């Protein structure tokens, strides 16, 4: 496998070598099957065994060894698929999805992510550490066992670069954080809010890309997730809020992506000096939840412009009053 960059769209795309299908057999993430996945990168345990465990992904898309060796082929760019690909096993119970776990347990999952992100960002080869979870088969969940994935990459994904640039531009014009302004406006209008308290707000974004898209933004400004969610008390507070929002989303679909957007690795070797100079002021970490519906793929493939069949105001109202 290797990364190839499309010179037109600027997307780095991972190129598979061949077809792959999971072998039949026991779940490699279940307690008792640790020999299938022996390396433990992080563990939270109680007397009875592990509660949350982080291991290399049993079928990694990226390889941890070596350098990216960026090289050209005429006008094209490619590099080795160097990176980290880890799986946060969220719970010993094979069928207990994140949103149904206790608040303390969700907080332990958040704590595991914070620990791994902090560790991975010490590796100067990696420019971005990404955290996401695919829930349900339509969202591409490959392993059935409840898990979150963490990847560390030698480039910043294009969707994040777009956000970083747009936040930087807004800050240079207004000397204010775009996300703080969005959060304050949504809180004042309450047209698209799903839930909020004194620390977090969840809402359906004004130009939602699809039905029931939901963002979670901390009300206190912070560019970097793993630096601002270090205290157990904060992890607990966020865990409770996040699980509550996921349960609301699950009243409309069993399939969704949950993605964390946070600042890139500012220690990375190839980060241009001063490029993200104002990042601590201009960027603001957040979660994005993108529900997947069976009909969505169709509308995607026939249109150049994203099409959302449910107005965000309607979606938010439904999620706000959902009894989860
Ligand atoms: Zn399992
Ligand atoms: Zn902000
Ligand atoms: Zn984002």
PDB file of N, CA, C and O in Angstrom, residues 135-196:
ATOM      1  N   UNK A 135     -19.732   3.782  13.249  1.00  0.00           N
ATOM      2  CA  UNK A 135     -20.752   2.989  13.923  1.00  0.00           C
ATOM      3  C   UNK A 135     -21.715   2.427  12.885  1.00  0.00           C
ATOM      4  O   UNK A 135     -22.340   3.198  12.155  1.00  0.00           O
ATOM      5  N   UNK A 136     -21.813   1.121  12.823  1.00  0.00           N
ATOM      6  CA  UNK A 136     -22.774   0.484  11.921  1.00  0.00           C
ATOM      7  C   UNK A 136     -22.187   0.134  10.572  1.00  0.00           C
ATOM      8  O   UNK A 136     -21.236   0.777  10.113  1.00  0.00           O
ATOM      9  N   UNK A 137     -22.738  -0.889   9.923  1.00  0.00           N
ATOM     10  CA  UNK A 137     -22.178  -1.371   8.651  1.00  0.00           C
ATOM     11  C   UNK A 137     -22.209  -0.323   7.531  1.00  0.00           C
ATOM     12  O   UNK A 137     -21.270  -0.261   6.732  1.00  0.00           O
ATOM     13  N   UNK A 138     -23.226   0.532   7.495  1.00  0.00           N
ATOM     14  CA  UNK A 138     -23.275   1.539   6.432  1.00  0.00           C
ATOM     15  C   UNK A 138     -22.183   2.589   6.602  1.00  0.00           C
ATOM     16  O   UNK A 138     -21.826   3.291   5.671  1.00  0.00           O
ATOM     17  N   UNK A 139     -21.663   2.711   7.832  1.00  0.00           N
ATOM     18  CA  UNK A 139     -20.589   3.671   8.092  1.00  0.00           C
ATOM     19  C   UNK A 139     -19.214   3.005   7.957  1.00  0.00           C
ATOM     20  O   UNK A 139     -18.198   3.613   8.265  1.00  0.00           O
ATOM     21  N   UNK A 140     -19.198   1.753   7.498  1.00  0.00           N
ATOM     22  CA  UNK A 140     -17.923   1.073   7.266  1.00  0.00           C
ATOM     23  C   UNK A 140     -17.293   0.492   8.516  1.00  0.00           C
ATOM     24  O   UNK A 140     -16.080   0.302   8.568  1.00  0.00           O
ATOM     25  N   UNK A 141     -18.102   0.198   9.542  1.00  0.00           N
ATOM     26  CA  UNK A 141     -17.549  -0.441  10.750  1.00  0.00           C
ATOM     27  C   UNK A 141     -17.044  -1.827  10.367  1.00  0.00           C
ATOM     28  O   UNK A 141     -17.821  -2.682   9.954  1.00  0.00           O
ATOM     29  N   UNK A 142     -15.724  -2.046  10.469  1.00  0.00           N
ATOM     30  CA  UNK A 142     -15.167  -3.318   9.998  1.00  0.00           C
ATOM     31  C   UNK A 142     -15.136  -4.374  11.100  1.00  0.00           C
ATOM     32  O   UNK A 142     -15.459  -5.528  10.852  1.00  0.00           O
ATOM     33  N   UNK A 143     -14.764  -3.990  12.303  1.00  0.00           N
ATOM     34  CA  UNK A 143     -14.785  -4.934  13.423  1.00  0.00           C
ATOM     35  C   UNK A 143     -16.055  -4.681  14.227  1.00  0.00           C
ATOM     36  O   UNK A 143     -16.379  -3.537  14.526  1.00  0.00           O
ATOM     37  N   UNK A 144     -16.753  -5.768  14.568  1.00  0.00           N
ATOM     38  CA  UNK A 144     -18.036  -5.621  15.250  1.00  0.00           C
ATOM     39  C   UNK A 144     -17.889  -5.068  16.670  1.00  0.00           C
ATOM     40  O   UNK A 144     -18.743  -4.344  17.158  1.00  0.00           O
ATOM     41  N   UNK A 145     -16.798  -5.434  17.336  1.00  0.00           N
ATOM     42  CA  UNK A 145     -16.564  -5.060  18.727  1.00  0.00           C
ATOM     43  C   UNK A 145     -16.495  -3.527  18.843  1.00  0.00           C
ATOM     44  O   UNK A 145     -15.851  -2.892  18.022  1.00  0.00           O
ATOM     45  N   UNK A 146     -17.149  -2.931  19.883  1.00  0.00           N
ATOM     46  CA  UNK A 146     -17.125  -1.467  19.996  1.00  0.00           C
ATOM     47  C   UNK A 146     -15.697  -0.913  20.073  1.00  0.00           C
ATOM     48  O   UNK A 146     -14.930  -1.296  20.960  1.00  0.00           O
ATOM     49  N   UNK A 147     -15.368  -0.044  19.156  1.00  0.00           N
ATOM     50  CA  UNK A 147     -14.001   0.489  19.120  1.00  0.00           C
ATOM     51  C   UNK A 147     -13.953   1.849  18.439  1.00  0.00           C
ATOM     52  O   UNK A 147     -14.824   2.210  17.660  1.00  0.00           O
ATOM     53  N   UNK A 148     -12.888   2.580  18.790  1.00  0.00           N
ATOM     54  CA  UNK A 148     -12.554   3.853  18.154  1.00  0.00           C
ATOM     55  C   UNK A 148     -11.221   3.650  17.466  1.00  0.00           C
ATOM     56  O   UNK A 148     -10.414   2.841  17.907  1.00  0.00           O
ATOM     57  N   UNK A 149     -10.984   4.352  16.360  1.00  0.00           N
ATOM     58  CA  UNK A 149      -9.697   4.227  15.678  1.00  0.00           C
ATOM     59  C   UNK A 149      -8.894   5.512  15.827  1.00  0.00           C
ATOM     60  O   UNK A 149      -9.457   6.600  15.843  1.00  0.00           O
ATOM     61  N   UNK A 150      -7.589   5.338  15.951  1.00  0.00           N
ATOM     62  CA  UNK A 150      -6.679   6.487  15.990  1.00  0.00           C
ATOM     63  C   UNK A 150      -5.656   6.277  14.890  1.00  0.00           C
ATOM     64  O   UNK A 150      -5.071   5.194  14.781  1.00  0.00           O
ATOM     65  N   UNK A 151      -5.462   7.294  14.053  1.00  0.00           N
ATOM     66  CA  UNK A 151      -4.402   7.182  13.051  1.00  0.00           C
ATOM     67  C   UNK A 151      -3.498   8.408  13.178  1.00  0.00           C
ATOM     68  O   UNK A 151      -3.957   9.500  13.503  1.00  0.00           O
ATOM     69  N   UNK A 152      -2.216   8.192  12.952  1.00  0.00           N
ATOM     70  CA  UNK A 152      -1.258   9.291  12.905  1.00  0.00           C
ATOM     71  C   UNK A 152      -0.683   9.305  11.499  1.00  0.00           C
ATOM     72  O   UNK A 152      -0.298   8.263  10.972  1.00  0.00           O
ATOM     73  N   UNK A 153      -0.676  10.478  10.864  1.00  0.00           N
ATOM     74  CA  UNK A 153      -0.371  10.568   9.442  1.00  0.00           C
ATOM     75  C   UNK A 153       0.764  11.539   9.145  1.00  0.00           C
ATOM     76  O   UNK A 153       0.924  12.537   9.848  1.00  0.00           O
ATOM     77  N   UNK A 154       1.533  11.278   8.068  1.00  0.00           N
ATOM     78  CA  UNK A 154       2.612  12.198   7.699  1.00  0.00           C
ATOM     79  C   UNK A 154       2.117  13.417   6.908  1.00  0.00           C
ATOM     80  O   UNK A 154       2.907  14.143   6.325  1.00  0.00           O
ATOM     81  N   UNK A 155       0.790  13.634   6.868  1.00  0.00           N
ATOM     82  CA  UNK A 155       0.228  14.829   6.210  1.00  0.00           C
ATOM     83  C   UNK A 155      -1.042  15.213   6.960  1.00  0.00           C
ATOM     84  O   UNK A 155      -1.569  14.423   7.751  1.00  0.00           O
ATOM     85  N   UNK A 156      -1.539  16.422   6.703  1.00  0.00           N
ATOM     86  CA  UNK A 156      -2.796  16.853   7.314  1.00  0.00           C
ATOM     87  C   UNK A 156      -3.912  16.565   6.304  1.00  0.00           C
ATOM     88  O   UNK A 156      -3.816  16.999   5.159  1.00  0.00           O
ATOM     89  N   UNK A 157      -4.951  15.814   6.706  1.00  0.00           N
ATOM     90  CA  UNK A 157      -6.002  15.493   5.743  1.00  0.00           C
ATOM     91  C   UNK A 157      -6.638  16.766   5.162  1.00  0.00           C
ATOM     92  O   UNK A 157      -6.753  17.776   5.851  1.00  0.00           O
ATOM     93  N   UNK A 158      -7.045  16.673   3.902  1.00  0.00           N
ATOM     94  CA  UNK A 158      -7.525  17.853   3.188  1.00  0.00           C
ATOM     95  C   UNK A 158      -8.706  18.528   3.881  1.00  0.00           C
ATOM     96  O   UNK A 158      -8.793  19.751   3.934  1.00  0.00           O
ATOM     97  N   UNK A 159      -9.639  17.714   4.426  1.00  0.00           N
ATOM     98  CA  UNK A 159     -10.803  18.325   5.058  1.00  0.00           C
ATOM     99  C   UNK A 159     -10.390  19.181   6.263  1.00  0.00           C
ATOM    100  O   UNK A 159     -10.975  20.224   6.529  1.00  0.00           O
ATOM    101  N   UNK A 160      -9.324  18.751   6.960  1.00  0.00           N
ATOM    102  CA  UNK A 160      -8.838  19.518   8.110  1.00  0.00           C
ATOM    103  C   UNK A 160      -8.097  20.767   7.621  1.00  0.00           C
ATOM    104  O   UNK A 160      -8.265  21.858   8.177  1.00  0.00           O
ATOM    105  N   UNK A 161      -7.310  20.614   6.542  1.00  0.00           N
ATOM    106  CA  UNK A 161      -6.594  21.770   5.987  1.00  0.00           C
ATOM    107  C   UNK A 161      -7.594  22.866   5.604  1.00  0.00           C
ATOM    108  O   UNK A 161      -7.381  24.044   5.890  1.00  0.00           O
ATOM    109  N   UNK A 162      -8.712  22.489   5.000  1.00  0.00           N
ATOM    110  CA  UNK A 162      -9.745  23.463   4.628  1.00  0.00           C
ATOM    111  C   UNK A 162     -10.234  24.225   5.843  1.00  0.00           C
ATOM    112  O   UNK A 162     -10.377  25.437   5.819  1.00  0.00           O
ATOM    113  N   UNK A 163     -10.502  23.483   6.924  1.00  0.00           N
ATOM    114  CA  UNK A 163     -11.000  24.127   8.144  1.00  0.00           C
ATOM    115  C   UNK A 163      -9.953  25.043   8.762  1.00  0.00           C
ATOM    116  O   UNK A 163     -10.266  26.142   9.210  1.00  0.00           O
ATOM    117  N   UNK A 164      -8.696  24.562   8.770  1.00  0.00           N
ATOM    118  CA  UNK A 164      -7.615  25.361   9.363  1.00  0.00           C
ATOM    119  C   UNK A 164      -7.453  26.674   8.608  1.00  0.00           C
ATOM    120  O   UNK A 164      -7.323  27.738   9.203  1.00  0.00           O
ATOM    121  N   UNK A 165      -7.499  26.583   7.253  1.00  0.00           N
ATOM    122  CA  UNK A 165      -7.328  27.783   6.434  1.00  0.00           C
ATOM    123  C   UNK A 165      -8.485  28.743   6.635  1.00  0.00           C
ATOM    124  O   UNK A 165      -8.311  29.950   6.728  1.00  0.00           O
ATOM    125  N   UNK A 166      -9.694  28.186   6.677  1.00  0.00           N
ATOM    126  CA  UNK A 166     -10.850  29.046   6.783  1.00  0.00           C
ATOM    127  C   UNK A 166     -10.895  29.721   8.157  1.00  0.00           C
ATOM    128  O   UNK A 166     -11.217  30.907   8.273  1.00  0.00           O
ATOM    129  N   UNK A 167     -10.507  28.990   9.213  1.00  0.00           N
ATOM    130  CA  UNK A 167     -10.460  29.574  10.553  1.00  0.00           C
ATOM    131  C   UNK A 167      -9.361  30.640  10.638  1.00  0.00           C
ATOM    132  O   UNK A 167      -9.543  31.695  11.256  1.00  0.00           O
ATOM    133  N   UNK A 168      -8.236  30.376   9.954  1.00  0.00           N
ATOM    134  CA  UNK A 168      -7.116  31.318   9.952  1.00  0.00           C
ATOM    135  C   UNK A 168      -7.512  32.633   9.246  1.00  0.00           C
ATOM    136  O   UNK A 168      -7.212  33.721   9.716  1.00  0.00           O
ATOM    137  N   UNK A 169      -8.225  32.481   8.123  1.00  0.00           N
ATOM    138  CA  UNK A 169      -8.674  33.638   7.347  1.00  0.00           C
ATOM    139  C   UNK A 169      -9.655  34.479   8.173  1.00  0.00           C
ATOM    140  O   UNK A 169      -9.558  35.704   8.233  1.00  0.00           O
ATOM    141  N   UNK A 170     -10.590  33.817   8.813  1.00  0.00           N
ATOM    142  CA  UNK A 170     -11.591  34.512   9.625  1.00  0.00           C
ATOM    143  C   UNK A 170     -10.911  35.266  10.759  1.00  0.00           C
ATOM    144  O   UNK A 170     -11.225  36.427  11.025  1.00  0.00           O
ATOM    145  N   UNK A 171      -9.933  34.618  11.380  1.00  0.00           N
ATOM    146  CA  UNK A 171      -9.229  35.247  12.498  1.00  0.00           C
ATOM    147  C   UNK A 171      -8.435  36.457  12.025  1.00  0.00           C
ATOM    148  O   UNK A 171      -8.406  37.493  12.689  1.00  0.00           O
ATOM    149  N   UNK A 172      -7.814  36.350  10.838  1.00  0.00           N
ATOM    150  CA  UNK A 172      -6.996  37.465  10.375  1.00  0.00           C
ATOM    151  C   UNK A 172      -7.864  38.671  10.005  1.00  0.00           C
ATOM    152  O   UNK A 172      -7.436  39.806  10.077  1.00  0.00           O
ATOM    153  N   UNK A 173      -9.121  38.426   9.627  1.00  0.00           N
ATOM    154  CA  UNK A 173     -10.042  39.522   9.322  1.00  0.00           C
ATOM    155  C   UNK A 173     -10.651  40.131  10.578  1.00  0.00           C
ATOM    156  O   UNK A 173     -10.760  41.339  10.711  1.00  0.00           O
ATOM    157  N   UNK A 174     -11.084  39.250  11.494  1.00  0.00           N
ATOM    158  CA  UNK A 174     -11.899  39.728  12.622  1.00  0.00           C
ATOM    159  C   UNK A 174     -11.211  39.657  13.976  1.00  0.00           C
ATOM    160  O   UNK A 174     -11.761  40.146  14.958  1.00  0.00           O
ATOM    161  N   UNK A 175     -10.061  38.986  14.017  1.00  0.00           N
ATOM    162  CA  UNK A 175      -9.379  38.760  15.293  1.00  0.00           C
ATOM    163  C   UNK A 175     -10.296  38.068  16.292  1.00  0.00           C
ATOM    164  O   UNK A 175     -10.308  38.366  17.492  1.00  0.00           O
ATOM    165  N   UNK A 176     -11.111  37.153  15.747  1.00  0.00           N
ATOM    166  CA  UNK A 176     -11.966  36.340  16.613  1.00  0.00           C
ATOM    167  C   UNK A 176     -11.938  34.911  16.096  1.00  0.00           C
ATOM    168  O   UNK A 176     -11.638  34.664  14.920  1.00  0.00           O
ATOM    169  N   UNK A 177     -12.262  33.975  16.989  1.00  0.00           N
ATOM    170  CA  UNK A 177     -12.290  32.573  16.585  1.00  0.00           C
ATOM    171  C   UNK A 177     -13.631  32.280  15.912  1.00  0.00           C
ATOM    172  O   UNK A 177     -14.702  32.574  16.461  1.00  0.00           O
ATOM    173  N   UNK A 178     -13.566  31.690  14.727  1.00  0.00           N
ATOM    174  CA  UNK A 178     -14.767  31.354  13.962  1.00  0.00           C
ATOM    175  C   UNK A 178     -15.696  30.424  14.751  1.00  0.00           C
ATOM    176  O   UNK A 178     -16.907  30.617  14.789  1.00  0.00           O
ATOM    177  N   UNK A 179     -15.102  29.431  15.403  1.00  0.00           N
ATOM    178  CA  UNK A 179     -15.921  28.433  16.105  1.00  0.00           C
ATOM    179  C   UNK A 179     -16.561  29.008  17.372  1.00  0.00           C
ATOM    180  O   UNK A 179     -17.688  28.669  17.712  1.00  0.00           O
ATOM    181  N   UNK A 180     -15.836  29.896  18.065  1.00  0.00           N
ATOM    182  CA  UNK A 180     -16.439  30.570  19.224  1.00  0.00           C
ATOM    183  C   UNK A 180     -17.639  31.382  18.759  1.00  0.00           C
ATOM    184  O   UNK A 180     -18.695  31.369  19.395  1.00  0.00           O
ATOM    185  N   UNK A 181     -17.489  32.074  17.623  1.00  0.00           N
ATOM    186  CA  UNK A 181     -18.589  32.894  17.104  1.00  0.00           C
ATOM    187  C   UNK A 181     -19.779  32.025  16.705  1.00  0.00           C
ATOM    188  O   UNK A 181     -20.927  32.376  16.979  1.00  0.00           O
ATOM    189  N   UNK A 182     -19.509  30.885  16.046  1.00  0.00           N
ATOM    190  CA  UNK A 182     -20.596  29.977  15.649  1.00  0.00           C
ATOM    191  C   UNK A 182     -21.327  29.483  16.897  1.00  0.00           C
ATOM    192  O   UNK A 182     -22.554  29.536  16.978  1.00  0.00           O
ATOM    193  N   UNK A 183     -20.556  29.045  17.896  1.00  0.00           N
ATOM    194  CA  UNK A 183     -21.165  28.511  19.117  1.00  0.00           C
ATOM    195  C   UNK A 183     -22.033  29.570  19.791  1.00  0.00           C
ATOM    196  O   UNK A 183     -23.157  29.289  20.223  1.00  0.00           O
ATOM    197  N   UNK A 184     -21.529  30.801  19.856  1.00  0.00           N
ATOM    198  CA  UNK A 184     -22.291  31.872  20.513  1.00  0.00           C
ATOM    199  C   UNK A 184     -23.570  32.205  19.749  1.00  0.00           C
ATOM    200  O   UNK A 184     -24.623  32.415  20.343  1.00  0.00           O
ATOM    201  N   UNK A 185     -23.482  32.210  18.404  1.00  0.00           N
ATOM    202  CA  UNK A 185     -24.676  32.515  17.611  1.00  0.00           C
ATOM    203  C   UNK A 185     -25.722  31.401  17.736  1.00  0.00           C
ATOM    204  O   UNK A 185     -26.912  31.673  17.896  1.00  0.00           O
ATOM    205  N   UNK A 186     -25.266  30.148  17.686  1.00  0.00           N
ATOM    206  CA  UNK A 186     -26.213  29.030  17.813  1.00  0.00           C
ATOM    207  C   UNK A 186     -26.880  29.051  19.190  1.00  0.00           C
ATOM    208  O   UNK A 186     -28.068  28.782  19.311  1.00  0.00           O
ATOM    209  N   UNK A 187     -26.095  29.410  20.195  1.00  0.00           N
ATOM    210  CA  UNK A 187     -26.610  29.460  21.564  1.00  0.00           C
ATOM    211  C   UNK A 187     -27.625  30.601  21.715  1.00  0.00           C
ATOM    212  O   UNK A 187     -28.627  30.472  22.426  1.00  0.00           O
ATOM    213  N   UNK A 188     -27.360  31.711  21.020  1.00  0.00           N
ATOM    214  CA  UNK A 188     -28.265  32.864  21.112  1.00  0.00           C
ATOM    215  C   UNK A 188     -29.556  32.590  20.339  1.00  0.00           C
ATOM    216  O   UNK A 188     -30.643  32.910  20.812  1.00  0.00           O
ATOM    217  N   UNK A 189     -29.443  31.969  19.159  1.00  0.00           N
ATOM    218  CA  UNK A 189     -30.626  31.766  18.303  1.00  0.00           C
ATOM    219  C   UNK A 189     -31.462  30.554  18.733  1.00  0.00           C
ATOM    220  O   UNK A 189     -32.673  30.573  18.620  1.00  0.00           O
ATOM    221  N   UNK A 190     -30.756  29.505  19.152  1.00  0.00           N
ATOM    222  CA  UNK A 190     -31.403  28.240  19.541  1.00  0.00           C
ATOM    223  C   UNK A 190     -32.356  27.676  18.483  1.00  0.00           C
ATOM    224  O   UNK A 190     -33.390  27.104  18.786  1.00  0.00           O
ATOM    225  N   UNK A 191     -31.998  27.856  17.214  1.00  0.00           N
ATOM    226  CA  UNK A 191     -32.791  27.302  16.121  1.00  0.00           C
ATOM    227  C   UNK A 191     -32.323  25.902  15.772  1.00  0.00           C
ATOM    228  O   UNK A 191     -33.075  25.085  15.274  1.00  0.00           O
ATOM    229  N   UNK A 192     -31.040  25.649  15.989  1.00  0.00           N
ATOM    230  CA  UNK A 192     -30.441  24.382  15.558  1.00  0.00           C
ATOM    231  C   UNK A 192     -29.769  23.641  16.708  1.00  0.00           C
ATOM    232  O   UNK A 192     -29.062  22.680  16.507  1.00  0.00           O
ATOM    233  N   UNK A 193     -29.981  24.103  17.944  1.00  0.00           N
ATOM    234  CA  UNK A 193     -29.342  23.452  19.088  1.00  0.00           C
ATOM    235  C   UNK A 193     -30.021  22.120  19.394  1.00  0.00           C
ATOM    236  O   UNK A 193     -31.237  22.002  19.334  1.00  0.00           O
ATOM    237  N   UNK A 194     -29.203  21.133  19.700  1.00  0.00           N
ATOM    238  CA  UNK A 194     -29.719  19.817  20.093  1.00  0.00           C
ATOM    239  C   UNK A 194     -29.673  19.712  21.614  1.00  0.00           C
ATOM    240  O   UNK A 194     -30.616  19.274  22.257  1.00  0.00           O
ATOM    241  N   UNK A 195     -28.566  20.162  22.208  1.00  0.00           N
ATOM    242  CA  UNK A 195     -28.420  20.154  23.655  1.00  0.00           C
ATOM    243  C   UNK A 195     -27.257  21.076  24.003  1.00  0.00           C
ATOM    244  O   UNK A 195     -26.374  21.307  23.178  1.00  0.00           O
ATOM    245  N   UNK A 196     -27.230  21.575  25.227  1.00  0.00           N
ATOM    246  CA  UNK A 196     -26.118  22.400  25.677  1.00  0.00           C
ATOM    247  C   UNK A 196     -26.137  22.465  27.185  1.00  0.00           C
ATOM    248  O   UNK A 196     -27.149  22.157  27.816  1.00  0.00           O
TER     249      UNK A 196
END
